[in-house]
Coordinates of C-alpha atoms and ligand atoms in Angstrom, one line a residue:
Chain P
M1 CA 20.9 -8.1 -10.2
L2 CA 22.9 -6.3 -13.0
R3 CA 24.2 -9.6 -14.2
S4 CA 20.7 -11.0 -14.8
N5 CA 19.8 -7.7 -16.4
P6 CA 22.2 -6.7 -19.2
G7 CA 19.8 -4.1 -20.6
L8 CA 19.7 -2.2 -17.3
A9 CA 23.5 -2.5 -16.9
L10 CA 24.0 -1.1 -20.4
C11 CA 21.7 1.9 -19.6
I12 CA 23.7 2.7 -16.4
L13 CA 26.9 2.4 -18.3
I14 CA 25.8 4.8 -21.0
A15 CA 24.6 7.2 -18.3
L16 CA 27.9 7.0 -16.4
A17 CA 29.8 7.7 -19.7
A18 CA 27.6 10.7 -20.4
I19 CA 28.2 12.1 -16.9
C20 CA 32.0 11.6 -17.2
F21 CA 32.0 13.3 -20.6
A22 CA 30.0 16.3 -19.2
L23 CA 32.1 16.7 -16.1
F24 CA 35.5 16.4 -17.8
S25 CA 34.5 18.3 -21.0
G26 CA 34.7 21.4 -18.8
D27 CA 31.8 23.0 -20.7
P28 CA 29.4 24.4 -18.0
Y29 CA 26.5 24.0 -20.4
Y30 CA 26.9 20.2 -20.6
V31 CA 27.4 20.1 -16.9
Q32 CA 24.2 22.1 -16.3
V33 CA 22.2 19.8 -18.7
V34 CA 23.4 16.6 -16.8
I35 CA 22.3 18.1 -13.5
W36 CA 18.9 19.0 -15.0
V37 CA 18.5 15.5 -16.2
F38 CA 19.2 14.2 -12.8
A39 CA 16.9 16.7 -11.0
N40 CA 14.1 15.9 -13.4
A41 CA 14.7 12.2 -12.9
V42 CA 14.3 12.7 -9.2
L43 CA 11.0 14.6 -9.8
A44 CA 9.7 11.8 -12.0
V45 CA 10.9 9.0 -9.7
T46 CA 9.4 10.6 -6.6
L47 CA 6.1 11.1 -8.4
R48 CA 6.2 7.4 -9.3
F49 CA 7.2 6.4 -5.8
V50 CA 3.9 7.8 -4.5
L51 CA 2.1 6.1 -7.4
L52 CA 3.3 2.8 -5.7
I53 CA 0.5 3.3 -3.1
G54 CA -1.9 4.4 -5.9
E55 CA -1.8 8.2 -5.3
L56 CA -1.0 10.8 -7.9
N57 CA 1.0 13.4 -6.0
I58 CA 1.0 16.8 -7.7
A59 CA 2.6 18.2 -4.5
T60 CA 5.9 16.7 -5.7
A61 CA 6.3 20.1 -7.3
A62 CA 5.5 21.9 -4.1
F63 CA 8.0 19.9 -2.1
F64 CA 10.7 20.4 -4.7
G65 CA 10.0 24.1 -4.2
I66 CA 9.9 23.9 -0.4
G67 CA 13.3 22.2 -0.4
A68 CA 14.7 24.9 -2.7
Y69 CA 13.3 27.7 -0.6
A70 CA 14.5 26.1 2.6
T71 CA 18.0 26.0 1.3
A72 CA 17.8 29.5 -0.1
V73 CA 16.5 30.9 3.2
A74 CA 19.1 29.0 5.2
S75 CA 22.0 30.0 3.0
T76 CA 21.1 33.6 2.0
I77 CA 19.1 34.9 5.0
Y78 CA 20.6 32.9 7.9
D79 CA 24.1 32.5 6.3
L80 CA 24.3 28.9 7.4
P81 CA 27.1 26.7 6.0
F82 CA 26.6 25.0 2.6
F83 CA 25.9 21.4 3.9
I84 CA 23.6 22.6 6.6
S85 CA 21.7 24.7 4.1
L86 CA 21.4 21.7 1.9
L87 CA 20.2 19.6 4.8
A88 CA 17.5 22.1 5.6
A89 CA 15.8 21.1 2.3
P90 CA 15.0 17.5 3.1
V91 CA 14.3 18.2 6.7
I92 CA 11.8 21.0 6.1
A93 CA 10.2 19.2 3.2
G94 CA 10.0 16.0 5.3
L95 CA 8.3 17.8 8.2
V96 CA 5.8 19.6 6.1
S97 CA 5.0 16.5 4.2
A98 CA 4.4 14.5 7.4
L99 CA 1.8 17.0 8.5
F100 CA 0.3 17.3 5.0
G101 CA 0.2 13.5 4.6
W102 CA -1.2 13.0 8.1
I103 CA -4.1 15.2 7.2
T104 CA -4.8 14.2 3.6
L105 CA -4.0 10.5 3.4
R106 CA -6.9 9.3 5.6
T107 CA -9.5 9.7 2.9
K108 CA -9.9 7.5 -0.1
G109 CA -10.8 8.6 -3.6
P110 CA -9.6 11.6 -5.6
Y111 CA -9.2 14.0 -2.7
F112 CA -5.5 13.5 -2.3
L113 CA -4.9 14.4 -5.9
L114 CA -7.1 17.5 -5.7
I115 CA -5.7 18.7 -2.4
S116 CA -2.1 18.1 -3.5
F117 CA -2.9 20.2 -6.6
A118 CA -4.4 23.0 -4.5
F119 CA -1.5 22.8 -2.0
T120 CA 1.0 23.3 -4.7
E121 CA -0.7 26.4 -6.0
I122 CA -1.3 27.9 -2.5
V123 CA 2.4 27.4 -1.6
R124 CA 3.4 29.1 -4.8
L125 CA 1.0 32.1 -4.1
F126 CA 2.4 32.3 -0.7
Y127 CA 6.0 32.8 -2.1
T128 CA 4.7 35.6 -4.4
K129 CA 3.1 37.4 -1.4
S130 CA 5.9 36.9 1.0
E131 CA 8.4 39.8 1.1
F132 CA 10.7 37.6 3.3
L133 CA 10.9 35.1 0.5
G134 CA 11.5 37.7 -2.2
G135 CA 7.9 37.9 -3.6
N136 CA 7.5 37.3 -7.3
S137 CA 11.2 37.7 -8.1
G138 CA 12.2 35.0 -5.7
M139 CA 15.5 34.5 -4.1
I140 CA 19.0 34.9 -5.4
G141 CA 22.6 34.3 -4.3
M142 CA 22.8 30.6 -3.3
F143 CA 26.4 29.8 -4.0
P144 CA 28.5 26.8 -2.9
P145 CA 31.6 27.9 -1.0
M146 CA 34.6 28.9 -3.1
V147 CA 36.7 25.8 -2.1
L148 CA 33.9 23.5 -3.3
N149 CA 33.1 25.4 -6.4
D150 CA 34.9 23.1 -8.9
Y151 CA 33.5 20.1 -7.2
Y152 CA 29.9 21.3 -7.0
P153 CA 28.6 19.6 -10.1
A154 CA 30.1 16.3 -9.0
I155 CA 28.5 16.8 -5.5
A156 CA 25.2 17.7 -7.0
I157 CA 25.1 14.7 -9.4
T158 CA 26.3 12.3 -6.6
L159 CA 23.5 13.5 -4.3
L160 CA 20.8 13.2 -7.0
A161 CA 22.1 9.8 -8.1
A162 CA 22.2 8.7 -4.4
I163 CA 18.5 9.8 -4.0
L164 CA 17.6 7.7 -7.1
F165 CA 19.5 4.7 -5.8
G166 CA 18.0 5.0 -2.3
L167 CA 14.5 5.0 -3.8
Y168 CA 15.4 2.1 -5.9
L169 CA 16.6 0.1 -2.9
T170 CA 13.5 1.1 -0.9
E171 CA 11.2 -0.1 -3.6
R172 CA 13.0 -3.4 -3.8
S173 CA 12.9 -3.9 0.0
N174 CA 9.9 -5.3 1.9
L175 CA 8.6 -1.8 2.3
G176 CA 8.3 -1.4 -1.4
R177 CA 6.3 -4.7 -1.5
V178 CA 4.0 -3.4 1.2
F179 CA 3.4 -0.1 -0.8
K180 CA 2.5 -2.1 -3.8
A181 CA 0.1 -4.3 -1.7
I182 CA -1.6 -1.1 -0.5
Q183 CA -2.2 0.0 -4.1
N184 CA -3.4 -3.4 -5.2
N185 CA -6.0 -3.9 -2.4
E186 CA -5.4 -2.0 0.9
D187 CA -7.9 -4.2 2.8
I188 CA -5.5 -7.1 2.7
P189 CA -2.5 -5.5 4.3
R190 CA -4.9 -3.9 6.8
S191 CA -6.3 -7.3 7.7
V192 CA -2.9 -8.8 8.5
G193 CA -1.8 -6.2 11.0
L194 CA -0.3 -3.5 8.9
N195 CA -1.0 0.2 9.7
V196 CA -2.0 1.2 6.2
I197 CA -2.5 4.9 6.8
G198 CA 0.8 5.2 8.6
L199 CA 2.5 3.4 5.7
K200 CA 0.9 5.7 3.2
I201 CA 2.2 8.7 5.1
L202 CA 5.6 7.1 5.3
C203 CA 5.7 6.5 1.5
F204 CA 4.7 10.1 0.9
V205 CA 7.2 11.5 3.4
I206 CA 10.1 9.5 1.9
A207 CA 9.2 10.8 -1.6
S208 CA 8.8 14.4 -0.4
T209 CA 12.0 14.3 1.6
A210 CA 13.9 13.0 -1.5
V211 CA 12.4 15.6 -3.8
G212 CA 13.0 18.3 -1.2
L213 CA 16.7 17.5 -1.2
A214 CA 16.7 17.7 -5.0
G215 CA 15.1 21.1 -4.6
G216 CA 18.0 22.2 -2.3
V217 CA 20.5 21.0 -4.9
H218 CA 18.5 22.9 -7.6
A219 CA 18.8 26.1 -5.5
Y220 CA 22.6 25.9 -5.4
T221 CA 22.8 24.8 -9.1
N222 CA 20.7 27.8 -10.3
S223 CA 21.7 30.3 -7.6
V224 CA 18.3 31.9 -8.4
I225 CA 14.8 30.5 -7.6
A226 CA 11.4 32.0 -8.2
P227 CA 7.8 31.0 -7.5
A228 CA 7.2 30.3 -11.2
D229 CA 9.7 27.4 -11.0
F230 CA 7.4 25.5 -8.8
T231 CA 4.0 25.5 -10.4
F232 CA 1.8 22.3 -10.7
F233 CA 3.2 22.1 -14.2
V234 CA 6.4 20.8 -12.8
A235 CA 4.4 17.8 -11.6
V236 CA 2.7 17.5 -15.0
L237 CA 6.0 17.3 -16.7
A238 CA 7.2 14.7 -14.1
L239 CA 4.1 12.7 -15.0
A240 CA 5.0 13.0 -18.7
Y241 CA 8.5 11.6 -17.9
V242 CA 7.0 8.7 -16.0
K243 CA 4.5 7.9 -18.8
I244 CA 7.0 8.3 -21.6
G245 CA 9.7 6.3 -19.9
G246 CA 7.2 3.7 -18.6
E247 CA 6.1 3.2 -15.0
G248 CA 6.7 -0.6 -14.6
H249 CA 10.2 0.0 -13.3
I250 CA 12.1 2.8 -11.6
I251 CA 14.4 3.0 -14.7
G252 CA 11.4 4.2 -16.8
P253 CA 11.0 7.7 -15.3
I254 CA 14.7 8.1 -15.4
I255 CA 14.9 7.3 -19.1
G256 CA 11.8 9.5 -19.6
A257 CA 13.4 12.4 -17.8
A258 CA 16.6 12.1 -19.7
T259 CA 14.9 11.8 -23.1
L260 CA 12.6 14.8 -22.7
T261 CA 15.2 17.0 -21.0
L262 CA 17.7 16.4 -23.8
A263 CA 15.0 16.8 -26.4
G264 CA 14.0 20.1 -24.7
Q265 CA 17.6 21.4 -25.2
F266 CA 17.3 20.8 -29.0
L267 CA 13.8 22.2 -29.1
H268 CA 14.9 25.5 -27.5
S269 CA 16.1 26.4 -31.0
F270 CA 12.5 26.4 -32.2
G271 CA 11.8 29.4 -30.1
P272 CA 8.1 30.0 -29.5
Y273 CA 7.2 26.7 -31.2
E274 CA 9.2 24.7 -28.6
N275 CA 6.1 23.8 -26.5
I276 CA 4.2 22.6 -29.6
F277 CA 6.9 20.2 -30.5
Y278 CA 7.2 19.2 -26.9
G279 CA 3.5 18.4 -26.6
A280 CA 3.6 16.6 -29.9
I281 CA 6.4 14.3 -28.7
I282 CA 4.5 13.5 -25.5
I283 CA 1.2 12.8 -27.2
G284 CA 3.0 10.7 -29.9
V285 CA 4.8 8.6 -27.5
L286 CA 1.8 8.0 -25.3
L287 CA -0.3 7.0 -28.3
L288 CA 2.3 4.8 -30.0
M289 CA 4.0 3.3 -26.9
P290 CA 1.5 2.7 -24.1
G291 CA 4.1 0.9 -22.0
G292 CA 6.6 3.8 -22.5
I293 CA 10.1 3.4 -23.7
I294 CA 10.9 0.5 -21.3
G295 CA 7.7 -1.1 -22.6
L296 CA 9.2 -1.1 -26.1
G297 CA 12.5 -2.5 -24.8
K298 CA 10.9 -5.2 -22.7
G299 CA 12.6 -8.0 -24.5
F300 CA 15.8 -6.1 -24.5
I301 CA 15.8 -4.9 -20.9
G302 CA 14.4 -8.3 -19.9
S303 CA 13.5 -9.0 -16.4
S304 CA 14.0 -5.4 -15.3
T305 CA 10.3 -4.5 -16.0
V306 CA 8.9 -7.5 -14.2
R307 CA 10.0 -8.0 -10.7
R308 CA 11.3 -11.5 -10.1
D309 CA 12.7 -11.9 -6.6
P310 CA 14.7 -15.0 -5.9
H311 CA 12.3 -16.7 -3.5
Chain U
M1 CA -22.4 -12.2 33.6
T2 CA -19.1 -10.5 32.9
S3 CA -16.7 -12.0 30.5
S4 CA -14.2 -13.0 33.2
E5 CA -17.0 -14.9 35.0
T6 CA -17.8 -16.7 31.8
T7 CA -14.2 -17.6 31.3
M8 CA -13.8 -19.0 34.8
H9 CA -17.1 -20.9 34.6
S10 CA -16.2 -22.5 31.3
S11 CA -12.7 -23.5 32.3
D12 CA -14.2 -25.1 35.4
T13 CA -16.4 -27.3 33.3
G14 CA -13.4 -28.3 31.2
T15 CA -15.4 -29.6 28.3
A16 CA -14.7 -29.4 24.6
A17 CA -15.6 -25.8 24.8
G18 CA -12.7 -23.8 26.1
K19 CA -12.6 -20.2 27.4
V20 CA -14.4 -17.5 25.6
L21 CA -12.0 -15.8 23.1
L22 CA -14.5 -13.5 21.3
K23 CA -17.7 -12.2 22.7
A24 CA -20.3 -10.0 21.0
E25 CA -23.0 -8.2 23.1
R26 CA -26.1 -6.9 21.4
L27 CA -24.2 -6.0 18.2
E28 CA -26.0 -3.7 15.9
R29 CA -25.1 -2.1 12.6
K30 CA -27.2 0.2 10.5
F31 CA -26.6 1.5 7.0
G32 CA -28.9 4.5 6.7
G33 CA -32.4 3.1 7.1
L34 CA -31.3 -0.5 6.7
T35 CA -30.4 -2.5 9.8
A36 CA -27.9 -5.1 8.6
V37 CA -27.1 -6.6 12.0
A38 CA -29.4 -6.2 15.1
D39 CA -29.2 -7.4 18.7
F40 CA -26.7 -10.0 17.9
S41 CA -24.9 -11.6 20.8
F42 CA -22.6 -14.6 20.7
E43 CA -19.5 -16.2 22.1
L44 CA -16.6 -17.9 20.3
R45 CA -14.8 -20.5 22.5
E46 CA -11.2 -21.6 22.3
G47 CA -10.7 -24.6 20.0
E48 CA -14.1 -24.7 18.4
I49 CA -15.2 -24.3 14.8
L50 CA -18.3 -22.1 15.0
G51 CA -20.5 -21.8 11.9
L52 CA -22.3 -18.6 11.0
I53 CA -25.0 -19.2 8.4
G54 CA -27.9 -17.4 6.9
P55 CA -29.4 -16.4 3.6
N56 CA -27.8 -13.9 1.4
G57 CA -28.0 -10.4 2.9
A58 CA -28.5 -11.9 6.4
G59 CA -25.6 -9.8 7.8
K60 CA -22.8 -12.4 7.9
S61 CA -20.1 -10.3 6.1
T62 CA -21.2 -7.2 8.0
T63 CA -20.7 -9.2 11.3
F64 CA -17.1 -10.0 10.1
N65 CA -16.5 -6.3 9.3
L66 CA -17.7 -5.4 12.8
I67 CA -15.6 -7.9 14.8
S68 CA -12.5 -7.3 12.7
G69 CA -12.6 -3.5 13.2
F70 CA -13.2 -2.8 9.5
M71 CA -16.5 -1.0 10.5
P72 CA -17.6 0.4 13.8
P73 CA -20.9 -1.1 15.2
T74 CA -23.7 1.3 15.6
S75 CA -24.2 0.0 19.1
G76 CA -23.2 -3.0 21.1
Q77 CA -19.9 -4.3 22.6
L78 CA -17.1 -6.5 21.4
F79 CA -14.6 -8.3 23.7
F80 CA -11.5 -10.2 22.3
L81 CA -9.2 -12.0 24.7
D82 CA -10.8 -10.2 27.7
E83 CA -10.3 -6.8 26.2
N84 CA -13.0 -4.4 25.0
I85 CA -12.2 -3.9 21.4
T86 CA -15.4 -2.2 20.4
S87 CA -13.7 1.0 19.3
K88 CA -10.4 -0.5 18.1
N89 CA -9.4 -0.3 14.5
A90 CA -8.6 -3.2 12.1
T91 CA -4.9 -2.9 12.5
Y92 CA -5.1 -3.2 16.3
I93 CA -7.5 -6.1 16.2
S94 CA -5.6 -8.1 13.6
R95 CA -2.3 -7.6 15.6
K96 CA -4.1 -8.9 18.6
G97 CA -4.8 -12.1 16.7
L98 CA -8.2 -11.9 15.1
I99 CA -7.7 -12.4 11.4
R100 CA -10.5 -12.4 8.8
T101 CA -10.6 -13.3 5.2
F102 CA -12.8 -11.5 2.6
Q103 CA -15.7 -13.0 0.6
H104 CA -14.7 -10.9 -2.4
E105 CA -11.3 -9.5 -3.5
S106 CA -9.6 -11.6 -0.9
L107 CA -6.1 -11.4 -2.3
L108 CA -3.5 -9.1 -3.9
S109 CA -4.3 -10.1 -7.5
E110 CA -1.4 -8.3 -9.1
M111 CA 1.3 -9.7 -6.8
S112 CA 2.9 -13.1 -6.8
V113 CA 1.6 -15.9 -4.5
A114 CA 4.8 -15.6 -2.5
D115 CA 4.5 -11.8 -2.1
N116 CA 0.8 -12.2 -1.0
I117 CA 1.9 -14.5 1.8
I118 CA 5.0 -12.5 2.7
I119 CA 3.0 -9.4 3.1
A120 CA 1.0 -11.1 5.8
T121 CA 4.2 -12.1 7.7
T122 CA 5.5 -8.6 7.7
H123 CA 4.1 -7.4 11.0
R124 CA 5.2 -10.4 13.1
L125 CA 8.5 -11.4 11.4
K126 CA 11.2 -8.8 10.9
T127 CA 13.9 -10.6 8.9
T128 CA 13.8 -11.6 5.2
A129 CA 14.9 -15.2 6.1
A130 CA 12.2 -15.6 8.7
R131 CA 9.5 -14.3 6.3
Q132 CA 10.7 -16.6 3.5
E133 CA 10.7 -19.6 5.8
K134 CA 7.2 -18.9 7.1
M135 CA 6.0 -18.2 3.6
R136 CA 7.2 -21.6 2.4
K137 CA 5.7 -23.4 5.3
I138 CA 2.3 -21.8 4.8
A139 CA 2.5 -22.4 1.1
G140 CA 3.2 -26.1 1.8
L141 CA 0.2 -26.3 4.1
T142 CA -2.2 -24.8 1.6
G143 CA -0.9 -26.6 -1.5
L144 CA 0.6 -23.5 -3.1
E145 CA 4.3 -24.5 -3.0
N146 CA 4.4 -24.9 -6.8
Y147 CA 2.8 -21.6 -7.6
L148 CA 5.0 -19.1 -5.7
D149 CA 5.9 -17.0 -8.7
V150 CA 2.5 -17.0 -10.2
P151 CA 0.5 -13.7 -10.0
A152 CA -2.3 -14.4 -7.6
G153 CA -4.9 -13.1 -10.1
S154 CA -4.1 -15.8 -12.6
L155 CA -4.3 -18.7 -10.2
P156 CA -7.1 -21.2 -10.8
H157 CA -10.2 -20.3 -8.6
G158 CA -9.7 -23.0 -6.1
L159 CA -6.1 -22.0 -5.4
Q160 CA -7.2 -18.4 -5.0
R161 CA -9.5 -19.5 -2.2
M162 CA -6.5 -21.4 -0.7
L163 CA -4.3 -18.3 -1.0
S164 CA -6.7 -16.1 0.9
I165 CA -6.5 -18.7 3.7
A166 CA -2.7 -18.8 3.4
I167 CA -2.6 -15.0 3.8
A168 CA -4.6 -15.2 7.0
L169 CA -2.6 -18.1 8.4
A170 CA 0.7 -16.2 7.7
A171 CA -0.5 -13.5 10.0
E172 CA -0.5 -16.0 12.9
P173 CA -4.2 -15.8 14.1
K174 CA -5.6 -16.9 17.4
V175 CA -9.0 -16.6 15.8
L176 CA -9.5 -17.2 12.1
C177 CA -12.7 -15.8 10.5
L178 CA -13.4 -17.3 7.1
D179 CA -15.9 -15.6 4.8
E180 CA -17.4 -18.2 2.4
P181 CA -14.0 -20.0 1.8
L182 CA -15.6 -22.9 -0.1
T183 CA -17.5 -20.8 -2.8
G184 CA -16.9 -22.2 -6.2
L185 CA -14.8 -25.2 -5.1
Q186 CA -15.3 -28.6 -6.7
G187 CA -16.0 -31.7 -4.6
V188 CA -12.5 -32.9 -4.0
E189 CA -11.4 -29.3 -3.3
V190 CA -14.1 -29.0 -0.7
S191 CA -13.0 -32.1 1.2
A192 CA -9.4 -31.0 1.0
A193 CA -10.3 -27.6 2.4
L194 CA -12.3 -29.2 5.2
D195 CA -9.3 -31.3 6.1
L196 CA -7.2 -28.2 6.1
F197 CA -9.7 -26.4 8.5
E198 CA -9.6 -29.4 10.8
M199 CA -5.8 -29.4 10.7
I200 CA -5.7 -25.6 11.4
R201 CA -7.9 -26.2 14.5
S202 CA -6.2 -29.3 15.9
K203 CA -2.5 -28.9 14.9
L204 CA -2.2 -25.2 14.8
G205 CA -4.6 -24.6 17.7
I206 CA -6.5 -21.9 15.9
T207 CA -10.2 -21.2 16.7
I208 CA -12.3 -20.8 13.6
L209 CA -15.4 -18.8 12.9
L210 CA -16.8 -20.0 9.5
V211 CA -19.3 -18.3 7.3
E212 CA -20.3 -20.7 4.6
H213 CA -23.2 -21.5 2.2
N214 CA -22.3 -25.1 1.7
M215 CA -24.6 -26.7 4.2
R216 CA -23.3 -30.2 4.0
A217 CA -19.8 -28.9 4.8
V218 CA -21.0 -26.7 7.6
M219 CA -22.9 -29.5 9.2
R220 CA -19.9 -31.8 8.9
I221 CA -17.2 -29.6 10.4
C222 CA -18.8 -27.2 12.8
D223 CA -19.2 -27.8 16.5
R224 CA -21.9 -25.2 16.9
I225 CA -23.8 -23.1 14.4
L226 CA -25.4 -19.6 14.6
V227 CA -28.2 -18.8 12.2
L228 CA -28.7 -15.2 11.2
N229 CA -31.8 -14.0 9.4
H230 CA -32.4 -10.3 8.5
G231 CA -29.5 -9.4 10.8
R232 CA -31.0 -11.2 13.8
L233 CA -30.0 -14.4 15.6
L234 CA -32.6 -16.9 14.6
A235 CA -31.2 -20.0 16.2
A236 CA -28.0 -21.4 17.7
G237 CA -26.9 -24.9 18.6
T238 CA -25.2 -28.1 17.4
P239 CA -25.6 -29.0 13.8
E240 CA -28.4 -31.5 14.7
E241 CA -30.3 -28.9 16.8
V242 CA -30.1 -26.3 14.1
S243 CA -31.0 -28.5 11.3
Q244 CA -34.1 -29.6 13.2
N245 CA -35.1 -26.1 14.3
E246 CA -38.5 -25.2 12.8
L247 CA -37.6 -21.5 12.4
V248 CA -34.4 -22.4 10.6
I249 CA -36.1 -24.8 8.2
E250 CA -38.7 -22.3 7.4
A251 CA -36.5 -19.3 7.0
Y252 CA -33.4 -20.8 5.5
L253 CA -33.7 -24.4 4.4
G254 CA -37.5 -24.2 3.7
H255 CA -37.1 -23.7 0.0
K256 CA -35.1 -26.9 -0.3
K257 CA -37.9 -29.1 1.1
Ligands
LIG401 N1 -21.2 -1.0 3.1 C1 -22.5 -1.2 3.0 N2 -23.3 -0.1 2.8 C2 -24.6 -0.3 2.7 N3 -25.3 -1.5 2.9 C3 -24.5 -2.6 3.1 C4 -23.1 -2.5 3.2 N4 -22.6 -3.7 3.5 C5 -23.7 -4.5 3.6 N5 -24.8 -3.8 3.4 C6 -26.2 -4.4 3.4 O1 -26.3 -5.1 4.6 C7 -27.1 -6.3 4.4 C8 -26.2 -7.4 4.9 O2 -25.2 -7.6 4.0 P1 -24.0 -8.7 4.2 O3 -23.5 -8.6 5.6 O4 -23.0 -8.6 3.1 O5 -24.8 -10.1 4.1 P2 -24.3 -11.6 3.9 O6 -22.8 -11.6 4.0 O7 -25.0 -12.3 5.0 O8 -24.8 -12.0 2.6 C9 -27.4 -6.4 2.9 O9 -28.7 -5.8 2.8 C10 -26.4 -5.4 2.3 O10 -26.9 -4.9 1.1
LIG402 MG1 -21.4 -12.1 2.7

């Protein structure tokens, strides 16, 4: 696939070089930025993953938070070991999303979008009201074990990259084809024996489990989490990453997340004007490049934006 | 008579009409105040091509939605392969072997021809190789083998109709329900499609329920014809019987005289 796709291969190479630079530079700030890029890429890619079945999933922010809180509770309240606390994130996010999807994905129309928005805000309010979860100030003290401390950034990046790669493989599999068919015209898959509602729930659970794990990684990366980290705005930003990178291929949201996260680091220096610049970039890109960055590079990236399976 | 009695009786006679595969009893469907299908009973027998005709709005597509589980009937009963499927959903019924096509939006317009067909093999075949093989075979049967990578939405109209049949065939139906498959086809395409239907019945052993407006085609290919009018069964019989039926001529063919 990479051989037929020099543009994509080059992108991956640049990314790998950047990661190596960050990890070996020894500067914790660079390391932090690389992890942010990957975490934001997972947010964007999981948002796009549910777009495959035609649903805009604001709750991707909620499940990022549920994963983070699951890990925080497991590690700071129950003192569970590092990897088990991390594992709690995708497991809890997956279970909650299965129930949420089972209830909400039966209806057609804009309901899912609205309910996923409401759910995100309700879960966040719940954190602020829950003393157990630290209320407004959130939870603190999620540290990787001493022996792993030096390796934690590498572990975090590997996990996040593995999530991205796993979602990429899923999209390329027959399951990904079925998800796209559901978006295109769900009566057709239904008429040939596919359980469309079950498949929609599956798509949603896969994305939520993935973003839940990213939430767990986020908890250990930051050591501090608070309800304000998981508002619906997280999903709005993820949507911006998707739109700016381009949604025709999974590499789009990854490029979008990298571009905006890095731009955000420079814009910090503008202080209170940061968000204005941020907004201007987003609007500018959306107006000037309707296909996103990968839309611009279509000739360059070549076949990566249009799927051509070897039939 | 129960459905099993019917089955035994018909297999005793051993005529062209085989056992009853699909049976509708007093089917009714209302949309608010409108009754789209009313008191409609019929049997589909193994190996036949049964026509379902009637003016626009007669309730033909609604009947398809009812028998395929896309919509529940307001009242009445449905039996498929000796099982009561009245309250079963579309996934269940299509897995059991009743596959319907759609009059409108009958394919995945944004996906390639190959992907359209592969989607339909997904439930029955579990390996990529088996799905590919099946897809190629079906594409060959329906004349789509040279268009595998083309997005379905940009196929010429006639090939789009063929693709919707290919999708249905790839799902391995026992009963194939075609909703106006000939609409918009040119003369040559019509006779090619009729040859295909005949082949589907005789070589593949698939029983066909055909909704179609092209009268000449229906008369030529169907063994029996049901005529719906305002949701009710107006007449049933062989093409000759139906075309000579006074009520049918008046309600349906009248304006052509
Ligand atoms: N989903 C629906 N909601 C409301 N009315 C419908 C619906 N589907 C069909 N109808 C109505 O039922 C009647 C029969 O329609 P249909 O079965 O599509 O007819 P045909 O396929 O014979 O042309 C028409 O009056 C149509 O307007
Ligand atoms: Mg119709």
